[in-house]
XYZ file of C-alpha atoms in Angstrom:
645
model
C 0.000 0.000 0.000
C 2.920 2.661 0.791
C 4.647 1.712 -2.705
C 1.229 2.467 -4.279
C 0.213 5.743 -2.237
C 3.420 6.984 -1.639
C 6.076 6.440 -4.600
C 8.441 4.837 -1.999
C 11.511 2.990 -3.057
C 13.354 1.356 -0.418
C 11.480 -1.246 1.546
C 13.358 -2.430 5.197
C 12.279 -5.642 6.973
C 14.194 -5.675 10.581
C 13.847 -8.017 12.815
C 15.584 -10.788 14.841
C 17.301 -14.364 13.368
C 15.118 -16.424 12.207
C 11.950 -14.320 11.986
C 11.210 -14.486 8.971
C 12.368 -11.605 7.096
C 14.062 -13.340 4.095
C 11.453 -15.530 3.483
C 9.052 -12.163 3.054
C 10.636 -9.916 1.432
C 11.641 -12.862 -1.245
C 7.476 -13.281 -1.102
C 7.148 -9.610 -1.516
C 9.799 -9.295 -4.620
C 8.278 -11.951 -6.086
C 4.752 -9.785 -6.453
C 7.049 -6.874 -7.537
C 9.191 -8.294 -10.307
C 6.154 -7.531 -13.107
C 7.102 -4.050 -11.824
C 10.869 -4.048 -11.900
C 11.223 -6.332 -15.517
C 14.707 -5.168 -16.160
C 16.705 -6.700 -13.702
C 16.693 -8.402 -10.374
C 19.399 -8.685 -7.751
C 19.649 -11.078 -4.417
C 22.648 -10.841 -2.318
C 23.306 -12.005 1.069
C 25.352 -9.115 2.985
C 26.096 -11.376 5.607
C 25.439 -8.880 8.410
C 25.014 -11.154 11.223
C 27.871 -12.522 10.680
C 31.761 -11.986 11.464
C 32.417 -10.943 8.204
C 29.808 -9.029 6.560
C 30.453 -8.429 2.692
C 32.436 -4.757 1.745
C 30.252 -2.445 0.038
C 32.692 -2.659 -2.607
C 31.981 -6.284 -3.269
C 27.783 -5.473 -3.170
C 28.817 -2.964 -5.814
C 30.601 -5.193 -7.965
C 27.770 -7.920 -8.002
C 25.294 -5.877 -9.297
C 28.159 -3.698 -11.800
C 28.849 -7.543 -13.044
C 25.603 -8.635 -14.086
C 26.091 -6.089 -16.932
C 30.215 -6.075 -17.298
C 30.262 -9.768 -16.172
C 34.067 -9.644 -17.445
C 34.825 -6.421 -15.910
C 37.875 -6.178 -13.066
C 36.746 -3.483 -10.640
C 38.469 -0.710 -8.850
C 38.594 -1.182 -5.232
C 37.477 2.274 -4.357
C 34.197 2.140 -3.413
C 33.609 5.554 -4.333
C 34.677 4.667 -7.861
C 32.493 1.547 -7.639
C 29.414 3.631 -6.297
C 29.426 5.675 -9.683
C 30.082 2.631 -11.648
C 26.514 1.235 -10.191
C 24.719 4.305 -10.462
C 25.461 4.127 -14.329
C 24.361 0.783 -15.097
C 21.107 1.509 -12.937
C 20.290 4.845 -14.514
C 16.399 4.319 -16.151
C 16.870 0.524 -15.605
C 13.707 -0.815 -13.925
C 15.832 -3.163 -11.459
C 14.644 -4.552 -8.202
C 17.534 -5.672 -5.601
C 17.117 -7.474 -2.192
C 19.729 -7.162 0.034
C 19.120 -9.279 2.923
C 20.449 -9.338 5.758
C 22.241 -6.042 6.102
C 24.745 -5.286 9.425
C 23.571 -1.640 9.719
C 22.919 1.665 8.085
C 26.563 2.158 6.793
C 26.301 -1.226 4.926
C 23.193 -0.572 2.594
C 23.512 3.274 2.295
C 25.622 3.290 -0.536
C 23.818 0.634 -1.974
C 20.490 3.293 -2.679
C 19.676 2.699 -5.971
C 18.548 5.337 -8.544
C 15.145 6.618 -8.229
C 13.891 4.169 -10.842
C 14.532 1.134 -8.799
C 13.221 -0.371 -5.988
C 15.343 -1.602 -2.900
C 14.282 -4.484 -0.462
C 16.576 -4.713 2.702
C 16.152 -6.959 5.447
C 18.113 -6.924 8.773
C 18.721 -7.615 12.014
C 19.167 -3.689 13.082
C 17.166 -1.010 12.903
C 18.109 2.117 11.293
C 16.631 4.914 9.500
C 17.661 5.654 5.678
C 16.501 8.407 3.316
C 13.045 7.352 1.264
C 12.999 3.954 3.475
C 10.027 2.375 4.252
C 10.777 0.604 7.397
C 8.698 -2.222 9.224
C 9.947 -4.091 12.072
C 8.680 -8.013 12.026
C 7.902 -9.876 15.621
C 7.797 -13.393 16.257
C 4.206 -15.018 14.749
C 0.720 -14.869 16.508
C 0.584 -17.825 18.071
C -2.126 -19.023 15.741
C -0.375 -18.567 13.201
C 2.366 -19.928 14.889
C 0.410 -23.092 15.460
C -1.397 -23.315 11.857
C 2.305 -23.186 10.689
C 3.611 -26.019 12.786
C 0.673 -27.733 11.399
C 0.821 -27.032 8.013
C 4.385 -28.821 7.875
C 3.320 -31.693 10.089
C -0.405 -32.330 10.957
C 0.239 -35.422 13.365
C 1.408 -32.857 15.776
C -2.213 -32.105 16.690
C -2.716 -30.541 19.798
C 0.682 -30.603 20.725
C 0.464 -27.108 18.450
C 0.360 -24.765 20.816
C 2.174 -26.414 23.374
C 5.381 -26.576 20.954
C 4.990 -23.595 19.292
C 5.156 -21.883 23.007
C 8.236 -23.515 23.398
C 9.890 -22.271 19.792
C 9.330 -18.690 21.086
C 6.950 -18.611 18.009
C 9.665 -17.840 16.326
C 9.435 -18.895 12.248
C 13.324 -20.661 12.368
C 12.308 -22.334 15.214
C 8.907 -23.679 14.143
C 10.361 -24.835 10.553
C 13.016 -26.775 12.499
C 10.451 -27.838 15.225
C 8.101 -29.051 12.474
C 10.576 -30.474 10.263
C 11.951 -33.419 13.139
C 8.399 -34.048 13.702
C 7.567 -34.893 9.667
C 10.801 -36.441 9.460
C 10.449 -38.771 12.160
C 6.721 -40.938 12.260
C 8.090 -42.359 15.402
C 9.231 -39.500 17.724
C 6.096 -38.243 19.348
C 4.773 -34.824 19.509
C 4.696 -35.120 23.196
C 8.255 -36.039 23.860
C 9.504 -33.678 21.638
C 7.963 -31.062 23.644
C 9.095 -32.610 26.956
C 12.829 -32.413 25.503
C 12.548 -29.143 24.378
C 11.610 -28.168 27.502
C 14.908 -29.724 29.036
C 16.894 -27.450 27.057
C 14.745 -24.346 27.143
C 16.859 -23.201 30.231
C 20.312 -24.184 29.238
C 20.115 -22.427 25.503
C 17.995 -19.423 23.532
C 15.853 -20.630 21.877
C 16.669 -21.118 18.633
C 19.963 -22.836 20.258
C 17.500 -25.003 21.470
C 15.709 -25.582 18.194
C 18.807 -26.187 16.364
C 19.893 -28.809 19.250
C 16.868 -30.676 19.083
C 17.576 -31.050 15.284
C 20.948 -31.771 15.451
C 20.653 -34.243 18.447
C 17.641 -36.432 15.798
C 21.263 -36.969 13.388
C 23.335 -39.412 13.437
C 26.780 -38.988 14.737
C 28.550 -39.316 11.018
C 25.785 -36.843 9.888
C 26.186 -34.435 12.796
C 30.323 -34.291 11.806
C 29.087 -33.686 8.479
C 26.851 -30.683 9.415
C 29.545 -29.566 11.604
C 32.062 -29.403 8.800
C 29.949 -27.066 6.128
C 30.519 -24.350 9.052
C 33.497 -23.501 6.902
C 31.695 -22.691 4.113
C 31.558 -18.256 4.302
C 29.270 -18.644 1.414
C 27.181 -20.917 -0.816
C 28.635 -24.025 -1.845
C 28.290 -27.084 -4.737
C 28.094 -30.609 -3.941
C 31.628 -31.005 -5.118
C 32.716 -28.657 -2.550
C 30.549 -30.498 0.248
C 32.069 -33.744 -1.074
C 35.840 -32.515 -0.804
C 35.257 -31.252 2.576
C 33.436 -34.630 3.872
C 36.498 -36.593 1.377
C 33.524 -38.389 0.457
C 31.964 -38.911 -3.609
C 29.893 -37.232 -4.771
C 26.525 -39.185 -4.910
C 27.205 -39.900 -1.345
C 27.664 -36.445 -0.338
C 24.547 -35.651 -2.654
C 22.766 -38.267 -0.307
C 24.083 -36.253 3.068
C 23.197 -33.059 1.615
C 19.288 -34.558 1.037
C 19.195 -35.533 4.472
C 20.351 -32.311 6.164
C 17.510 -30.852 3.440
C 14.866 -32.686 5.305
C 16.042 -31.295 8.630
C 15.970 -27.816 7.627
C 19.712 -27.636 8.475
C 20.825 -26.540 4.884
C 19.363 -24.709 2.256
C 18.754 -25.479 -1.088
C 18.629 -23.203 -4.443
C 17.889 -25.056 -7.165
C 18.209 -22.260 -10.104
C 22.016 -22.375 -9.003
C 22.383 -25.741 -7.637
C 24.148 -24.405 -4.233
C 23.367 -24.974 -0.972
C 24.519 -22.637 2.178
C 24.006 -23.205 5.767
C 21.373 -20.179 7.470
C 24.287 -18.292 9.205
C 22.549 -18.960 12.549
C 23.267 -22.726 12.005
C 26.900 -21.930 10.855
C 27.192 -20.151 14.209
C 25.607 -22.881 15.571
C 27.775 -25.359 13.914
C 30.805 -23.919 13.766
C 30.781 -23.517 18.204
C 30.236 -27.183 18.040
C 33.398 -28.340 16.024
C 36.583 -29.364 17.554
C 40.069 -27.462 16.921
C 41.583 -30.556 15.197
C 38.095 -31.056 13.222
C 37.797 -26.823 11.957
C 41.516 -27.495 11.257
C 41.070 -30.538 9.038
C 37.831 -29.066 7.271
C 39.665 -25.852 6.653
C 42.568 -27.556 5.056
C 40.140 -29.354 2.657
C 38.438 -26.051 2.053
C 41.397 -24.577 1.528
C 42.558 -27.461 -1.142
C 39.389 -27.797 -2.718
C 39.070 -24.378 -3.921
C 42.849 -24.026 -5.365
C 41.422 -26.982 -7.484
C 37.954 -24.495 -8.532
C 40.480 -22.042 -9.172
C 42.981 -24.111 -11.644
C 39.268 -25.251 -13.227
C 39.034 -21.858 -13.755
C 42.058 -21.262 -15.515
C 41.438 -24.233 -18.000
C 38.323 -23.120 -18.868
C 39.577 -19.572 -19.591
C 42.781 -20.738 -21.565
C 40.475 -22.811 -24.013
C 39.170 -19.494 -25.143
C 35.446 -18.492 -26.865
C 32.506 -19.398 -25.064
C 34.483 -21.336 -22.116
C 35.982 -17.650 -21.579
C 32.714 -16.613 -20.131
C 31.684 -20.025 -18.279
C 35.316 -19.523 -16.983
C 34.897 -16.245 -15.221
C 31.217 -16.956 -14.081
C 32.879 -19.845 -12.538
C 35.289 -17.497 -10.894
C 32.770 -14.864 -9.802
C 30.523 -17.847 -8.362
C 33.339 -18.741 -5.895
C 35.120 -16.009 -5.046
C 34.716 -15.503 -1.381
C 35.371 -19.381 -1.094
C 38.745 -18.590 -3.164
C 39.597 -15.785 -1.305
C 38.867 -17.672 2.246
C 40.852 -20.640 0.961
C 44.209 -18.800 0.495
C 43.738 -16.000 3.645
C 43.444 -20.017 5.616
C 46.581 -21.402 3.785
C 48.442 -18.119 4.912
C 46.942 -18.210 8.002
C 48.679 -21.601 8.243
C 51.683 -21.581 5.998
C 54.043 -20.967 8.540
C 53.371 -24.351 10.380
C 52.521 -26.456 7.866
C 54.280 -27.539 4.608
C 51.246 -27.817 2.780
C 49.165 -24.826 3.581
C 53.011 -22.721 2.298
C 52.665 -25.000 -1.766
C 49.196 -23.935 -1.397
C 50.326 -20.131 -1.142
C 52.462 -21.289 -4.155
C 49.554 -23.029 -6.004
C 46.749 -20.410 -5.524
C 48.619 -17.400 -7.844
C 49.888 -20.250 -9.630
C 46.817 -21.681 -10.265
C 44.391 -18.422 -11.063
C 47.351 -16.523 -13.162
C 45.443 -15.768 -16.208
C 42.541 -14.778 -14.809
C 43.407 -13.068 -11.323
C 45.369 -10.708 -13.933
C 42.025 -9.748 -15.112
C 39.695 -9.979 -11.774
C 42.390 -8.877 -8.858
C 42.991 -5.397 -8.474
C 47.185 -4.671 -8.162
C 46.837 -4.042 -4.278
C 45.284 -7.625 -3.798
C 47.732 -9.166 -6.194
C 50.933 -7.791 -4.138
C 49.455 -9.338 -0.930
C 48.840 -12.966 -2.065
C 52.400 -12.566 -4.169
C 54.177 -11.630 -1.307
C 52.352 -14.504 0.828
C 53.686 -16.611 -2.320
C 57.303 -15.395 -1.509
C 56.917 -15.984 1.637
C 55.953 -19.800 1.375
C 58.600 -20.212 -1.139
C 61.298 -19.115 1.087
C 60.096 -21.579 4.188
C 59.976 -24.251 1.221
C 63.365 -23.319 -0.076
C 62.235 -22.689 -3.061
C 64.042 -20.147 -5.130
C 62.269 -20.489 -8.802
C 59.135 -19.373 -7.268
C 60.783 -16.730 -4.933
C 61.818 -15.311 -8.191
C 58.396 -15.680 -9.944
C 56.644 -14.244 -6.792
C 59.192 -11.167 -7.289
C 57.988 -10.935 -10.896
C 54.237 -11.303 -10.085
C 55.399 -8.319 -7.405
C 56.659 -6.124 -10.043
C 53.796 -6.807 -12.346
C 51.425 -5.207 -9.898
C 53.769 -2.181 -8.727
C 53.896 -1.753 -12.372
C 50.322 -1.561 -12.749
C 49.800 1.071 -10.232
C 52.398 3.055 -12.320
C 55.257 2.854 -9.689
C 57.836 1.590 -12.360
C 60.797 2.659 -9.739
C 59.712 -0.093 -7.196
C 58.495 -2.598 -9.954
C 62.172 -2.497 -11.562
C 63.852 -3.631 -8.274
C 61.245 -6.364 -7.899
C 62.022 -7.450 -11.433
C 65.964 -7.399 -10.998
C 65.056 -9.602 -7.965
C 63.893 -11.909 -10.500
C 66.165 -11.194 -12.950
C 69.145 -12.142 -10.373
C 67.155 -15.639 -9.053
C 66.077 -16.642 -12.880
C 70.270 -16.504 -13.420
C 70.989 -18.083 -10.153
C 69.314 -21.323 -10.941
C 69.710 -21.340 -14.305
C 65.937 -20.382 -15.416
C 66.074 -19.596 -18.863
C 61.997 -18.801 -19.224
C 62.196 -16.593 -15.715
C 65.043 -14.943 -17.032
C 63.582 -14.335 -20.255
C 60.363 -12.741 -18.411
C 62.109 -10.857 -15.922
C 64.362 -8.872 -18.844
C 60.665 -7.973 -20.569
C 58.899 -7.174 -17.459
C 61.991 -4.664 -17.509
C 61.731 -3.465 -20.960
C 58.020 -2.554 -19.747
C 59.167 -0.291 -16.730
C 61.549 1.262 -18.750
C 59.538 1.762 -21.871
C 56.802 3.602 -19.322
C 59.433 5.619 -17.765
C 60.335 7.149 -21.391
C 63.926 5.000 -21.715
C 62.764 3.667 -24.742
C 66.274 3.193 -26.314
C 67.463 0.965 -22.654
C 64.085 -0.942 -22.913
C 64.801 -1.738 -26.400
C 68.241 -3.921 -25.054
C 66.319 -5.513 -22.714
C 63.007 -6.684 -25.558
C 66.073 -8.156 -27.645
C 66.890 -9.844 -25.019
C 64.242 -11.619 -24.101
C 63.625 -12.068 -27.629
C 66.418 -13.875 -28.577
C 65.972 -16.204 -25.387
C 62.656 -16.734 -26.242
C 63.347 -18.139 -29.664
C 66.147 -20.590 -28.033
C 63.721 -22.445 -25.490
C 60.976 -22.143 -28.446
C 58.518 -19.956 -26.024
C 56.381 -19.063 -28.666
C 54.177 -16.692 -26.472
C 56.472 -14.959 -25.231
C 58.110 -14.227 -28.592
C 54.795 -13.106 -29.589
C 54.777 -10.679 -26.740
C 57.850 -9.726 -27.004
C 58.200 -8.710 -30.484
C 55.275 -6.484 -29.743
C 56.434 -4.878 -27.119
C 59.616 -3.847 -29.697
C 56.597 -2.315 -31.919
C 55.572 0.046 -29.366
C 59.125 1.054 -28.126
C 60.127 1.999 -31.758
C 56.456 3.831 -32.520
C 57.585 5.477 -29.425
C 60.811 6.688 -31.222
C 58.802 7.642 -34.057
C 59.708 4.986 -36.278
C 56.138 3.759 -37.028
C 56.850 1.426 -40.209
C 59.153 -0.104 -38.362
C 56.748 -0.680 -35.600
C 54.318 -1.813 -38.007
C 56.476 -4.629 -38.976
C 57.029 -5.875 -35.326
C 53.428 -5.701 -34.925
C 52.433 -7.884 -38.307
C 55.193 -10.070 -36.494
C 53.380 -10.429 -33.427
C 50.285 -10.725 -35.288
C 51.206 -14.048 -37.078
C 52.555 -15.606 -33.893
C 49.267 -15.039 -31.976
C 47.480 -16.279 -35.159
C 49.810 -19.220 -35.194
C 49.416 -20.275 -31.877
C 45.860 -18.839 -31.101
C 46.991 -16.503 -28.165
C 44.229 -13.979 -27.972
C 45.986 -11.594 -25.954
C 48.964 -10.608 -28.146
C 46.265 -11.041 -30.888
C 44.399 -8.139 -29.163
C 47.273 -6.074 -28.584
C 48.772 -6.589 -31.957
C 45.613 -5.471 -33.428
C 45.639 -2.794 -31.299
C 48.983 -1.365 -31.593
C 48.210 -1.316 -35.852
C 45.888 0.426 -35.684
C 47.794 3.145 -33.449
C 50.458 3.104 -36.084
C 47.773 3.454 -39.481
C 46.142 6.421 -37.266
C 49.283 8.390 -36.896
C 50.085 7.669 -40.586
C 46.844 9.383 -41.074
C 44.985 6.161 -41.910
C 42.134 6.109 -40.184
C 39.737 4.154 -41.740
C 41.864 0.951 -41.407
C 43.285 2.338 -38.003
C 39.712 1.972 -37.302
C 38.995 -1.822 -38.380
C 42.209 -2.970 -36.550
C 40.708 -0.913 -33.479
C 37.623 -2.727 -33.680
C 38.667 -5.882 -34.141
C 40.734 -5.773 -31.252
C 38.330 -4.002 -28.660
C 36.283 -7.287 -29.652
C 38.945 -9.361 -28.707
C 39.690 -7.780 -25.948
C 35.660 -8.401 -24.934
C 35.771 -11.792 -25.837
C 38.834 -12.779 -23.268
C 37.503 -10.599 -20.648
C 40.921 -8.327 -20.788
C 39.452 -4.957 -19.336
C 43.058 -3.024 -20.302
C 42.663 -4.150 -23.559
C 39.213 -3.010 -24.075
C 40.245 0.618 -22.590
C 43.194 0.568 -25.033
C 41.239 -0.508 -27.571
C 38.554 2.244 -26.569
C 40.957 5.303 -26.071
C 42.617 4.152 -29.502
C 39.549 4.203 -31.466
C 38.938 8.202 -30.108
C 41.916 9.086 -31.259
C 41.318 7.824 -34.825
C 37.582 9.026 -34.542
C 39.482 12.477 -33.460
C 41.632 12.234 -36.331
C 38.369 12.556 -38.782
C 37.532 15.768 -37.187
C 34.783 13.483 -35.030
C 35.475 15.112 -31.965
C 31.866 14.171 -29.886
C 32.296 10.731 -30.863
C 36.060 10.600 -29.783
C 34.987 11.901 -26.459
C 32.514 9.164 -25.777
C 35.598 6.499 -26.670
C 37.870 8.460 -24.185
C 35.002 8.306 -21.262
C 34.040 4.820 -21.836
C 38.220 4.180 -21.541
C 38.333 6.381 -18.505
C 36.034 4.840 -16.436
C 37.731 1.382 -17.391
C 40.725 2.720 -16.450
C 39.720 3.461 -13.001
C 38.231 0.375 -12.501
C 41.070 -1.597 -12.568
C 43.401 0.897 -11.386
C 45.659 1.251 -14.757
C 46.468 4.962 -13.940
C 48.228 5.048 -17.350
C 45.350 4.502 -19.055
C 43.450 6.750 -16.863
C 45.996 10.062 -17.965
C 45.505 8.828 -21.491
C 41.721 8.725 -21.494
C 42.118 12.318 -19.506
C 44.704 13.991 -22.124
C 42.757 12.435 -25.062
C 39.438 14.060 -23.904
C 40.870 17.264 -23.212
C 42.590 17.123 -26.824
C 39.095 16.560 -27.967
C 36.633 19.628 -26.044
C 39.345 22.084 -27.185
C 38.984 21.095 -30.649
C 35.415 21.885 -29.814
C 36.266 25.661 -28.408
C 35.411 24.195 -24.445
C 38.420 25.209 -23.115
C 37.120 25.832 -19.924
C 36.686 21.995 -19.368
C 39.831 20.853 -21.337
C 42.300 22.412 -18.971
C 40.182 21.103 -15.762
C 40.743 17.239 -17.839
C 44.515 18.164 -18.750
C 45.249 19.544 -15.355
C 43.882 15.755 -14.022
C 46.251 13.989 -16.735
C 48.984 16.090 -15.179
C 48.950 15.075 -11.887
C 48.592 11.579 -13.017
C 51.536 11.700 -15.397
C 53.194 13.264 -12.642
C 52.773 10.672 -10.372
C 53.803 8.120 -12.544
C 56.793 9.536 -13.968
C 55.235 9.489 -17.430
C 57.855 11.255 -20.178
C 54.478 12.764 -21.532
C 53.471 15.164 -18.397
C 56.060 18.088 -20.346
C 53.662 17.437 -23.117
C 51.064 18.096 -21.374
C 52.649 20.978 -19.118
C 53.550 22.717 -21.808
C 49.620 22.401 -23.756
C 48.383 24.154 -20.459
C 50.904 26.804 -20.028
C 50.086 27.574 -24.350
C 45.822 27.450 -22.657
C 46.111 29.436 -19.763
C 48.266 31.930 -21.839
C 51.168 31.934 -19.594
């Protein structure tokens, strides 16, 4: 009635556990959705729990459903405009359930369009929200309930319900021993929940009376999925158990029929109510959370090398690949923190802190923003110094430098990669070597020593070809196209590129493929060819799309400005350059971010908005700046020429 008199669009359930809330509002969205038919969002924030989900990560979910092979920023201011644009005039309903407090779901406040459901424990005031709080059931409801799931409780109804507190969890739980069990009757189930009524709350008391019906291998079982922080497959449930799958399929059903897991059949998962996981979790033993937590831990480096195959096969497996990936990402990320949490102890939890980057290279390059990649590489050092061993040391130092380089600091990233460098030598590496002498061209190439990162490309080069590394001679002979376009040599650089190009083809490696394309049609646009700069642009923003690379498609984007700028398209140019700059910030490539900048100021002078192109220069400055980027004297001296100084 308020949404209908009122144009409200936030809705708040609040309540205590195991009230009910969920199970409304997912009643109420479901008379909605007619309403909201472009999109609708369910997330658990976890609230009630230890550790509720970042804003950031809320963001992301929703951001992904449109850019499902987008790798975010980890600002979450950055994120919060991000979501705004994808929701502008999009009918979308979203349920967040189970929100911590008023600081958790306030950035979440969709566009005016939109209609938000929140349920949560607290309550708390928000602008626009509707807010009802939800009290345990009348108890004839309470009773027709208890009923309704079991009848042969009869008049035991009231007497039972009484004892659940008339609280929904409760009576589900209450009800569901009774239906599963013809031989436990009504009245003795009452009399023992009245033995525990004193010792426990009452849903402790519900839960106990459950757990007591199981049988001791089942009650391990239950205790176990504790260590699940989010949904789970029966694969995952079978690891955990070391059990197959069919019987851990058969477990699963029986926990089912106690109300002790939940079930969502669209996805196939199954998650534990995060009372029960409390519930569970105080029940396990510190040698049983330890061995569950080192299956966990396992079992999800395993998801995450599945990942990786499916990725590397390319196409359509691409996208299955990072669904996959997105699916199980708080498992992954629990996994590793537990196999650094133990790696100092234990032998096994360190090569897992060697196998997780190991295992998720190709895509945690796309999905992990630099910051997060420099933690678990430096927990990957770490393990490979306890385990003595030095070729991954030097490949953590590498991975290091990769994501210093990323955030522009080239200074630090160099010393990382000399690290490797010196290791690759040490041991006689001939591949690590050859890596760490590119990953050195790179920082020198974005530091403007183009001629010094030339003599480190041919370097790598000609170690490539002797160990037959195709890939990286694919890479690598690209990366000499863009040092000599940087000297101004671009038919040179167009050779190195057509190089590159017929490896990548060769060998089907979509990423120098990409890049390759990429780079050509850089080189036809400054020869003032911009109709074919413009098909090698497009083919290789597709490319880019198709593998998920977000850098590529901003390249690809802030490239195809420039060669729409070229034709005196200046509007059109400027929509390239935004669509690269928020890309850029996303995934925290502050190089591309100054490009996208410079480019679009470029652009609104050509269109007499000066005004607007210094404010966009002056940002590109202090970026370049930062960065050390040879181009901020370009750009210096542009302003200086503006301002009339």
């Amino acid at each position: 009635a308020a949404l209908e008199n009122g144009g409200i669009t936030s809705i708040g359930l609040q309540g205590l556990g195991g009230v009910g809330k969920t199970a409304l509002a997912l009643k109420l969205a479901e008379q909605l959705k007619e309403r909201y038919p472009d999109a609708q969002f369910y997330l658990d924030l976890k609230g009630s729990g230890p550790l509720p989900i970042p804003v950031a990560n809320a963001l992301a979910h929703v951001i992904r459903a449109y850019y499902p092979t987008a790798k975010l920023p980890e600002s979450e201011g950055e994120l919060r405009g991000i979501y705004l644009s994808v929701l502008h005039h999009q009918r979308a309903l979203l349920l967040m359930d189970n929100v911590k407090d008023e600081k958790q779901v306030e950035p979440l406040i969709p566009p005016a369009s939109c209609m938000l459901l929140v349920t949560s424990r607290q309550h708390f005031t928000l602008p626009g929200l509707f807010a009802r709080s939800l009290d345990s059931l009348p108890p004839a409801d309470a009773c027709r309930l208890l009923l309704t799931i079991a009848p042969r409780i009869g008049d035991q109804a009231g007497e039972i319900a009484r004892l659940c507190g008339y609280l929904p969890l409760a009576l589900r739980l209450a009800g569901g021993a009774l239906a599963k069990y013809a031989n436990l009757k009504p009245a003795v189930y009452a009399r023992r929940l009245t033995g525990v009524r004193e010792r426990l709350k009452l849903i402790e008391a519900s839960l106990s009376l459950s757990y007591e019906l199981l049988s001791t291998e089942l009650q391990e079982r239950w205790r176990a999925l504790a260590v699940f922080p989010d949904t789970f497959d029966e694969a995952a449930g079978a690891a955990v158990w070391e059990l197959g799958t069919e019987a851990a399929q058969e477990s699963l059903g029986e926990l089912l029929a106690f109300s002790l897991v939940e079930w969502n059949e669209p996805t196939a998962l199954y998650r534990q109510h995060d009372l029960a996981r409390l519930f569970a979790d105080s029940r396990l033993s510190t040698d049983e959370r330890e061995a569950v937590r080192q299956r966990h831990s396992a079992h999800y480096q395993s998801v995450l090398a599945a990942v990786k195959a499916l990725y590397l096969k390319g196409g359509d497996e691409i996208i299955r690949g990072l669904e996959l990936f997105d699916q199980e990402w708080t498992n992954i990320r629990a996994g590793q923190a537990s196999a650094v949490a133990r790696a100092g102890e234990d032998e096994a939890a360190a090569r897992l802190c060697i196998d997780y980057p190991d295992s998720g290279a190709s895509v945690l390059s796309l999905r992990q923003h630099p910051h997060e990649q420099i933690k678990w590489s430096e927990s990957m050092r770490d393990a490979a110094r306890r385990l003595k061993r030095r070729d991954v040391e030097g490949r953590a130092h590498g991975r290091l430098g990769i994501a210093y380089k990323n955030l522009g600091e080239n200074r630090d990233a160099i010393e990382f990669f000399e690290q490797h460098l010196a290791i690759a030598r040490e041991i006689g590496d001939r591949r690590g070597e050859g890596q760490a002498l590119g990953s050195l061209g790179n920082a020198y190439e974005n530091l403007g020593e183009t001629r010094r990162a030339i003599e480190f490309f041919e370097q790598h080069l000609a170690i490539a070809r002797e160990i037959g590394d195709r890939r990286n001679e694919g890479a690598t002979v690209n990366n000499l196209g863009i040092a000599y376009y940087s000297l101004g040599e671009t038919r040179r650089a167009i050779e190195f590129y057509e190089q590159a190009l017929a490896i990548a083809h060769e060998i089907g490696y979509r990423r120098v493929e990409n890049a390759a394309l990429g780079n050509l049609g850089l080189a036809y646009a400054d020869l003032d060819e911009s109709k074919r700069a413009i098909d090698f642009l497009e083919q290789s923003l597709a490319i880019a799309r198709e593998i998920g690379s977000r850098k590529g498609e901003g390249n690809a984007l802030n490239n195809l400005g420039n060669a729409h700028a070229a034709l005196g398209e200046s509007r059109r140019a400027i929509d390239f350059y935004e669509q690269a700059l928020i890309i850029a910030r996303e995934i925290g490539d502050r190089r591309g971010e100054g490009h996208a900048l410079w480019n679009s100021a470029l652009a609104l002078d050509n269109l007499g908005e000066r005004t607007q192109a210094i404010a966009s220069a002056e940002a590109a400055l202090k970026i370049r700046e930062q960065i050390e980027d040879p181009n901020a004297a370009k750009v210096r001296k542009k302003l200086e020429e503006w301002r009339g100084e």
